[in-house]
Amino acid sequence: MSATEQSRSGDRTPAAEGGPVRIRKALDGLPSYRPGRPAAPAPGAEQAFKISSNENPYPPLPGVLEAVTATAGTMNRYPDMFATGLVAALADRFDVPPAHVATGTGSVGVLQQIVQATAAEGDEVVYAWRSFEAYPIVVGISGATAVQVPLAPGARHDLPAMAEAITDRTRLVFVCTPNNPTGAVVRRDELAAFLRRVPEDVLVVVDEAYREFVRDPEAVEGIDFYRRHRNVCVLRTFSKAYGLAGLRVGFAIAHDEVADALRKTAVPFGVSGVAQRAAVESLAREAELLERVEALVGERARVYDALVAQGWEIPHTEANFVWLALGERTLDFAGFCETAGLVVRPFAGEGCRVTIAEPEANDRLIRLAGEWRAG
Ligand SMILES: *Cc1c(COP(=O)(O)O)cnc(C)c1O
């Protein structure tokens, strides 16, 4: 056994003296975020594909990679703490004041900043369920109470029920559109009606991690709602459409007091200089990146149509993934795919989320899904 294997298997755990340290009760029973598993090569030596984390299958654009490489030489210095260049570029891109832009270590980092800024023990946070798996974790860490509102038929947000769930203890609401992991969007008229029922001092976060993949003209565009409502905050990321998942950079657009609070709760120097530079460069090459997004949207339609033709019932998706509601057979399907070199994301007892990736991976998904249905 190598030294690394030994320490991994715990053989080298020092026999330290003393009893266990007291950890906050809020962390008991908290789910831990499970990253998508790396793809292992299939036995038949076929290339394996990881389609479990909604990543962008394209490698970085040449210009972006070069900018990152050039910036890497300054890693002995702390980055610009307020990401001034990136904030200016985003303010310009979305036509908002720079003071309304707050960055963080991925939009999950910003999400944590939002919860820290608005909710603690005794407060309630309302969100749909099943939705993004980071929600129960960030809320749980804060000590606030999660109020989960089941999805409506079609795996869509049930906004009337979410409005009903708001009490005078509610401080924060997450609206995930398109919803991870089901792919369904919230329509403009639905969000407008919902916001009329939300008290104005309750923050509504529109989590739009997949906004660039949306083609439905009725779908919410969070920024329009931010412009009209002081209690709306838009959450976006460079991880999905922009292909920078590994660099950890996301941002919120929100009104003064919220954006201010997000800067206060940020990890100091959290967004690295390399990440800031890559994000700025990506915005400058947005057209090129959006061509790739368009190709993925085309692949999404191809996969969706093929699966529906096989008899699968899939909620309409506007994101870079599809949801297979497999129920009790979820883990079996995930195992079946893995043996054939396709790592999907199972949610035991509910379903599998599969990312739209390179055409070869999509072809394999279609083939395996067909074999599965044929029994
Ligand atoms: C992927 C994802 C995010 C963001 O991830 P980061 O990499 O932290 O920016 C945020 N919200 C949802 C719903 C997501 O699926």
Coordinates of C-alpha atoms and ligand atoms in Angstrom, one line a residue:
M1 CA 0.0 0.0 0.0
S2 CA 1.3 3.4 -0.9
A3 CA 1.6 6.2 1.7
T4 CA -1.4 8.0 0.1
E5 CA -3.5 4.9 0.2
Q6 CA -2.6 4.3 3.7
S7 CA -3.5 7.8 5.0
R8 CA -6.7 7.6 2.9
S9 CA -7.8 4.4 4.5
G10 CA -7.3 6.0 7.9
D11 CA -4.4 3.9 9.1
R12 CA -2.4 6.9 10.0
T13 CA -5.1 8.7 12.1
P14 CA -3.2 9.9 15.2
A15 CA -4.5 8.6 18.5
A16 CA -5.2 12.1 19.8
E17 CA -6.3 12.4 23.4
G18 CA -9.6 14.0 24.6
G19 CA -13.3 13.8 23.8
P20 CA -15.2 15.1 20.8
V21 CA -15.4 18.8 20.1
R22 CA -18.8 20.3 20.3
I23 CA -20.3 21.0 16.8
R24 CA -23.4 23.2 16.3
K25 CA -26.6 21.2 16.5
A26 CA -27.7 22.8 13.2
L27 CA -25.2 20.5 11.4
D28 CA -26.7 17.2 12.7
G29 CA -28.2 15.2 9.9
L30 CA -27.3 17.8 7.3
P31 CA -26.8 16.3 3.9
S32 CA -23.4 16.7 2.5
Y33 CA -23.0 18.0 -1.1
R34 CA -22.1 15.1 -3.3
P35 CA -20.0 16.0 -6.3
G36 CA -20.7 14.1 -9.5
R37 CA -18.5 11.0 -9.7
P38 CA -15.7 11.0 -12.2
A39 CA -16.3 8.7 -15.2
A40 CA -14.4 5.4 -15.1
P41 CA -13.6 3.8 -18.5
A42 CA -16.1 1.2 -19.4
P43 CA -14.9 -2.4 -19.5
G44 CA -15.3 -2.5 -23.3
A45 CA -12.6 0.3 -23.4
E46 CA -15.2 2.7 -24.7
Q47 CA -14.5 6.3 -23.6
A48 CA -16.4 7.1 -20.5
F49 CA -18.5 10.2 -20.1
K50 CA -19.5 12.1 -16.9
I51 CA -22.9 13.5 -17.5
S52 CA -23.7 14.0 -13.9
S53 CA -22.8 17.6 -13.1
N54 CA -24.3 19.7 -15.9
E55 CA -20.9 20.8 -17.0
N56 CA -20.1 22.3 -20.4
P57 CA -18.5 19.6 -22.5
Y58 CA -16.4 22.1 -24.6
P59 CA -12.9 22.9 -23.6
P60 CA -12.1 26.6 -22.8
L61 CA -12.0 29.0 -25.7
P62 CA -8.4 29.7 -26.9
G63 CA -8.5 33.4 -25.9
V64 CA -9.8 32.5 -22.4
L65 CA -7.2 29.9 -21.8
E66 CA -4.4 32.3 -22.9
A67 CA -5.7 35.1 -20.5
V68 CA -5.8 32.6 -17.7
T69 CA -2.3 31.4 -18.4
A70 CA -1.0 35.0 -18.4
T71 CA -2.7 35.8 -15.1
A72 CA -1.4 32.6 -13.5
G73 CA 2.0 34.3 -13.2
T74 CA 0.7 36.7 -10.6
M75 CA -0.4 34.0 -8.1
N76 CA 1.9 35.3 -5.4
R77 CA -0.4 38.3 -5.1
Y78 CA -3.9 38.5 -3.6
P79 CA -6.6 39.1 -6.2
D80 CA -8.6 42.3 -6.5
M81 CA -10.9 41.9 -3.4
F82 CA -13.9 43.5 -5.1
A83 CA -13.3 42.1 -8.6
T84 CA -13.5 45.6 -9.9
G85 CA -12.9 44.7 -13.6
L86 CA -15.4 41.9 -13.6
V87 CA -18.0 43.9 -11.7
A88 CA -17.6 46.7 -14.3
A89 CA -17.9 44.3 -17.2
L90 CA -21.1 42.7 -15.7
A91 CA -22.6 46.1 -14.9
D92 CA -22.0 47.0 -18.5
R93 CA -23.3 43.7 -19.9
F94 CA -26.6 43.8 -17.9
D95 CA -27.0 47.6 -17.8
V96 CA -27.1 47.9 -14.0
P97 CA -25.1 50.0 -11.5
P98 CA -21.8 48.4 -10.5
A99 CA -23.0 48.7 -6.9
H100 CA -25.7 46.2 -7.7
V101 CA -23.3 43.5 -8.7
A102 CA -21.8 41.1 -6.1
T103 CA -19.5 38.2 -6.9
G104 CA -18.7 35.0 -5.1
T105 CA -17.0 31.6 -5.3
G106 CA -19.5 30.2 -7.8
S107 CA -23.1 31.0 -7.4
V108 CA -23.2 28.4 -4.6
G109 CA -20.8 30.7 -2.8
V110 CA -23.1 33.7 -3.4
L111 CA -26.1 31.6 -2.3
Q112 CA -24.3 31.0 1.0
Q113 CA -23.6 34.8 1.3
I114 CA -27.3 35.5 0.7
V115 CA -28.5 33.1 3.4
Q116 CA -25.9 34.4 5.9
A117 CA -27.1 37.9 5.1
T118 CA -30.8 37.2 5.5
A119 CA -31.6 34.2 7.7
A120 CA -30.6 32.6 11.0
E121 CA -32.1 30.4 13.7
G122 CA -35.9 31.0 14.0
D123 CA -36.2 32.3 10.4
E124 CA -37.7 30.4 7.5
V125 CA -36.5 29.9 4.0
V126 CA -39.0 28.7 1.4
Y127 CA -38.1 26.8 -1.8
A128 CA -39.5 24.2 -4.1
W129 CA -38.6 20.5 -3.7
R130 CA -37.1 18.6 -5.4
S131 CA -34.8 21.4 -6.5
F132 CA -31.1 22.3 -6.3
E133 CA -29.4 20.1 -3.7
A134 CA -27.3 22.9 -2.3
Y135 CA -30.5 24.7 -0.9
P136 CA -31.1 22.4 2.1
I137 CA -27.3 22.5 2.9
V138 CA -26.8 26.2 2.9
V139 CA -30.1 26.8 4.8
G140 CA -29.2 24.0 7.3
I141 CA -25.8 25.5 8.0
S142 CA -27.4 28.8 8.9
G143 CA -29.7 27.3 11.5
A144 CA -32.7 28.7 9.7
T145 CA -35.7 26.4 9.0
A146 CA -36.2 25.1 5.4
V147 CA -39.8 25.1 4.2
Q148 CA -39.9 22.8 1.2
V149 CA -42.9 23.1 -1.1
P150 CA -43.5 20.0 -3.4
L151 CA -43.3 20.5 -7.1
A152 CA -46.6 20.7 -9.1
P153 CA -47.4 18.2 -11.9
G154 CA -44.9 18.6 -14.8
A155 CA -42.1 18.9 -12.2
R156 CA -42.7 22.6 -12.1
H157 CA -42.6 25.1 -9.2
D158 CA -46.0 25.5 -7.5
L159 CA -45.8 29.2 -6.9
P160 CA -49.3 29.6 -5.4
A161 CA -48.4 26.9 -2.8
M162 CA -45.1 28.7 -2.2
A163 CA -46.9 31.9 -1.6
E164 CA -49.2 30.1 0.9
A165 CA -46.1 28.8 2.7
I166 CA -44.8 32.3 3.5
T167 CA -45.3 33.3 7.2
D168 CA -44.1 36.3 9.2
R169 CA -40.9 34.2 9.9
T170 CA -40.1 33.9 6.2
R171 CA -36.9 35.9 5.2
L172 CA -35.9 34.4 1.9
V173 CA -37.4 32.5 -1.0
F174 CA -35.5 30.6 -3.7
V175 CA -37.0 30.3 -7.2
C176 CA -34.9 28.0 -9.4
T177 CA -35.7 28.5 -13.1
P178 CA -35.0 26.3 -15.0
N179 CA -35.3 24.0 -12.0
N180 CA -32.4 21.7 -11.2
P181 CA -32.9 18.7 -11.6
T182 CA -36.2 18.7 -13.5
G183 CA -35.5 21.4 -16.2
A184 CA -38.9 23.2 -16.0
V185 CA -39.1 27.0 -16.1
V186 CA -41.2 29.5 -14.2
R187 CA -43.3 31.7 -16.6
R188 CA -43.3 35.5 -16.3
D189 CA -47.0 35.7 -15.4
E190 CA -46.5 33.1 -12.6
L191 CA -43.6 35.0 -11.0
A192 CA -45.5 38.4 -11.4
A193 CA -48.5 36.9 -9.6
F194 CA -46.3 35.4 -6.9
L195 CA -44.4 38.6 -6.2
R196 CA -47.7 40.4 -5.6
R197 CA -48.2 38.0 -2.7
V198 CA -44.7 38.2 -1.2
P199 CA -44.1 40.8 1.6
E200 CA -41.7 43.5 0.3
D201 CA -39.1 42.9 3.0
V202 CA -38.7 39.2 2.0
L203 CA -35.9 38.6 -0.5
V204 CA -36.8 36.5 -3.5
V205 CA -33.7 34.9 -5.2
V206 CA -34.2 33.9 -8.9
D207 CA -31.6 31.3 -9.4
E208 CA -30.8 31.3 -13.1
A209 CA -27.8 29.0 -13.4
Y210 CA -29.1 27.8 -16.8
R211 CA -30.7 31.0 -18.2
E212 CA -28.5 30.9 -21.3
F213 CA -30.1 27.6 -22.4
V214 CA -33.7 28.9 -22.1
R215 CA -35.6 29.3 -25.4
D216 CA -39.2 29.6 -24.1
P217 CA -40.3 33.2 -24.7
E218 CA -42.7 33.0 -21.7
A219 CA -39.9 32.0 -19.3
V220 CA -38.8 34.4 -16.6
E221 CA -35.9 36.7 -17.2
G222 CA -34.8 37.5 -13.7
I223 CA -33.2 40.8 -14.5
D224 CA -36.6 42.2 -15.7
F225 CA -38.1 41.4 -12.3
Y226 CA -35.0 42.8 -10.5
R227 CA -35.6 46.1 -12.3
R228 CA -39.2 46.4 -11.0
H229 CA -38.9 44.9 -7.5
R230 CA -36.5 45.9 -4.9
N231 CA -36.8 42.5 -3.1
V232 CA -35.7 40.5 -6.2
C233 CA -32.1 39.2 -6.5
V234 CA -30.8 37.4 -9.6
L235 CA -28.3 34.7 -9.2
R236 CA -26.1 33.7 -12.3
T237 CA -23.0 31.7 -12.8
F238 CA -20.0 31.2 -15.2
S239 CA -20.0 27.5 -14.4
K240 CA -22.5 26.2 -16.9
A241 CA -23.0 28.0 -20.2
Y242 CA -19.6 29.8 -19.9
G243 CA -17.7 26.6 -19.1
L244 CA -15.8 27.9 -16.1
A245 CA -17.1 25.4 -13.5
G246 CA -13.5 24.7 -12.2
L247 CA -12.7 28.3 -11.6
R248 CA -15.6 29.1 -9.1
V249 CA -17.1 32.4 -10.1
G250 CA -20.7 33.4 -9.9
F251 CA -22.6 36.6 -9.2
A252 CA -25.8 38.2 -8.0
I253 CA -27.5 41.3 -9.2
A254 CA -29.5 42.9 -6.4
H255 CA -30.5 46.3 -5.0
D256 CA -28.3 48.4 -2.7
E257 CA -28.9 46.9 0.7
V258 CA -28.8 43.3 -0.6
A259 CA -25.7 43.7 -2.8
D260 CA -24.0 45.5 0.1
A261 CA -24.8 42.7 2.5
L262 CA -23.4 40.2 0.0
R263 CA -20.1 42.0 -0.1
K264 CA -20.0 41.9 3.7
T265 CA -20.7 38.2 3.9
A266 CA -18.2 37.2 1.1
V267 CA -15.1 35.2 1.8
P268 CA -12.3 37.8 1.5
F269 CA -10.4 37.4 -1.8
G270 CA -12.6 34.4 -2.5
V271 CA -12.7 34.8 -6.3
S272 CA -9.2 34.2 -7.6
G273 CA -7.5 36.6 -10.1
V274 CA -7.5 33.8 -12.6
A275 CA -11.2 33.3 -12.3
Q276 CA -11.9 37.1 -12.5
R277 CA -9.8 37.3 -15.7
A278 CA -11.4 34.2 -17.3
A279 CA -14.9 35.6 -16.6
V280 CA -14.0 39.0 -18.1
E281 CA -12.5 37.4 -21.1
S282 CA -15.6 35.1 -21.5
L283 CA -17.9 38.1 -21.5
A284 CA -15.8 39.6 -24.2
R285 CA -16.2 36.4 -26.2
E286 CA -19.9 35.9 -25.4
A287 CA -21.0 35.5 -29.0
E288 CA -18.6 32.6 -29.5
L289 CA -19.6 30.9 -26.3
L290 CA -23.3 31.3 -27.1
E291 CA -22.8 29.5 -30.4
R292 CA -21.8 26.5 -28.3
V293 CA -24.8 26.9 -26.1
E294 CA -26.9 26.9 -29.3
A295 CA -25.3 23.6 -30.3
L296 CA -26.2 22.2 -26.9
V297 CA -29.8 23.4 -27.2
G298 CA -29.9 21.6 -30.6
E299 CA -28.6 18.4 -28.9
R300 CA -31.1 18.8 -26.1
A301 CA -34.0 18.7 -28.7
R302 CA -32.5 15.7 -30.4
V303 CA -32.1 13.8 -27.1
Y304 CA -35.5 14.8 -25.8
D305 CA -37.3 13.8 -29.0
A306 CA -35.5 10.5 -29.2
L307 CA -36.3 9.6 -25.6
V308 CA -39.9 10.6 -26.0
A309 CA -40.1 8.4 -29.1
Q310 CA -38.9 5.5 -27.0
G311 CA -41.8 6.1 -24.7
W312 CA -40.1 8.0 -21.8
E313 CA -42.2 10.6 -20.1
I314 CA -39.9 13.6 -19.5
P315 CA -40.8 17.0 -18.2
H316 CA -40.3 19.8 -20.7
T317 CA -36.7 21.0 -20.2
E318 CA -35.1 24.4 -20.9
A319 CA -31.8 23.5 -19.3
N320 CA -28.7 21.5 -20.3
F321 CA -30.1 18.3 -18.8
V322 CA -33.2 16.0 -18.8
W323 CA -35.0 14.4 -15.9
L324 CA -35.9 10.7 -16.0
A325 CA -38.4 10.0 -13.3
L326 CA -37.4 6.4 -12.7
G327 CA -38.8 6.1 -9.1
E328 CA -37.7 2.9 -7.5
R329 CA -35.6 1.9 -10.5
T330 CA -33.4 5.0 -10.3
L331 CA -30.3 3.3 -8.9
D332 CA -30.6 0.3 -11.3
F333 CA -30.7 2.6 -14.3
A334 CA -27.7 4.6 -13.0
G335 CA -25.8 1.3 -12.5
F336 CA -26.8 0.1 -16.0
C337 CA -25.5 3.3 -17.5
E338 CA -22.3 3.2 -15.5
T339 CA -21.4 -0.2 -16.7
A340 CA -21.6 1.2 -20.2
G341 CA -19.4 4.2 -19.4
L342 CA -22.0 6.8 -18.7
V343 CA -22.1 8.4 -15.3
V344 CA -25.5 10.0 -14.6
R345 CA -26.8 11.7 -11.5
P346 CA -29.2 9.5 -9.5
F347 CA -31.6 10.8 -6.8
A348 CA -32.5 7.5 -5.1
G349 CA -36.2 6.7 -5.3
E350 CA -36.9 9.7 -7.5
G351 CA -35.1 9.8 -10.8
C352 CA -31.9 10.5 -12.8
R353 CA -30.7 13.8 -14.1
V354 CA -28.6 13.5 -17.2
T355 CA -26.6 16.3 -18.7
I356 CA -26.7 17.1 -22.4
A357 CA -23.1 16.7 -23.4
E358 CA -21.0 16.0 -26.5
P359 CA -22.9 14.2 -29.4
E360 CA -21.1 11.0 -28.7
A361 CA -22.2 10.9 -25.1
N362 CA -25.8 11.9 -26.1
D363 CA -25.8 9.1 -28.7
R364 CA -24.8 6.6 -26.0
L365 CA -27.5 7.9 -23.7
I366 CA -30.2 7.5 -26.4
R367 CA -28.9 3.9 -27.1
L368 CA -28.9 2.9 -23.4
A369 CA -32.2 4.5 -22.6
G370 CA -33.7 2.6 -25.6
E371 CA -32.2 -0.7 -24.4
W372 CA -33.5 -0.1 -20.9
R373 CA -37.0 0.5 -22.1
A374 CA -36.9 -2.6 -24.3
G375 CA -36.1 -4.4 -21.0
Ligands
LIG1 C1 -24.9 24.5 -11.0 C2 -25.9 25.4 -10.2 C3 -25.5 26.5 -9.5 C4 -24.1 27.1 -9.5 O1 -23.1 26.5 -9.4 P1 -21.7 27.2 -9.2 O2 -20.8 26.4 -9.9 O3 -21.5 27.3 -7.7 O4 -21.8 28.6 -9.8 C5 -26.4 27.3 -8.9 N1 -27.7 27.0 -8.9 C6 -28.1 25.9 -9.6 C7 -29.6 25.6 -9.6 C8 -27.2 25.1 -10.2 O5 -27.7 24.0 -10.8

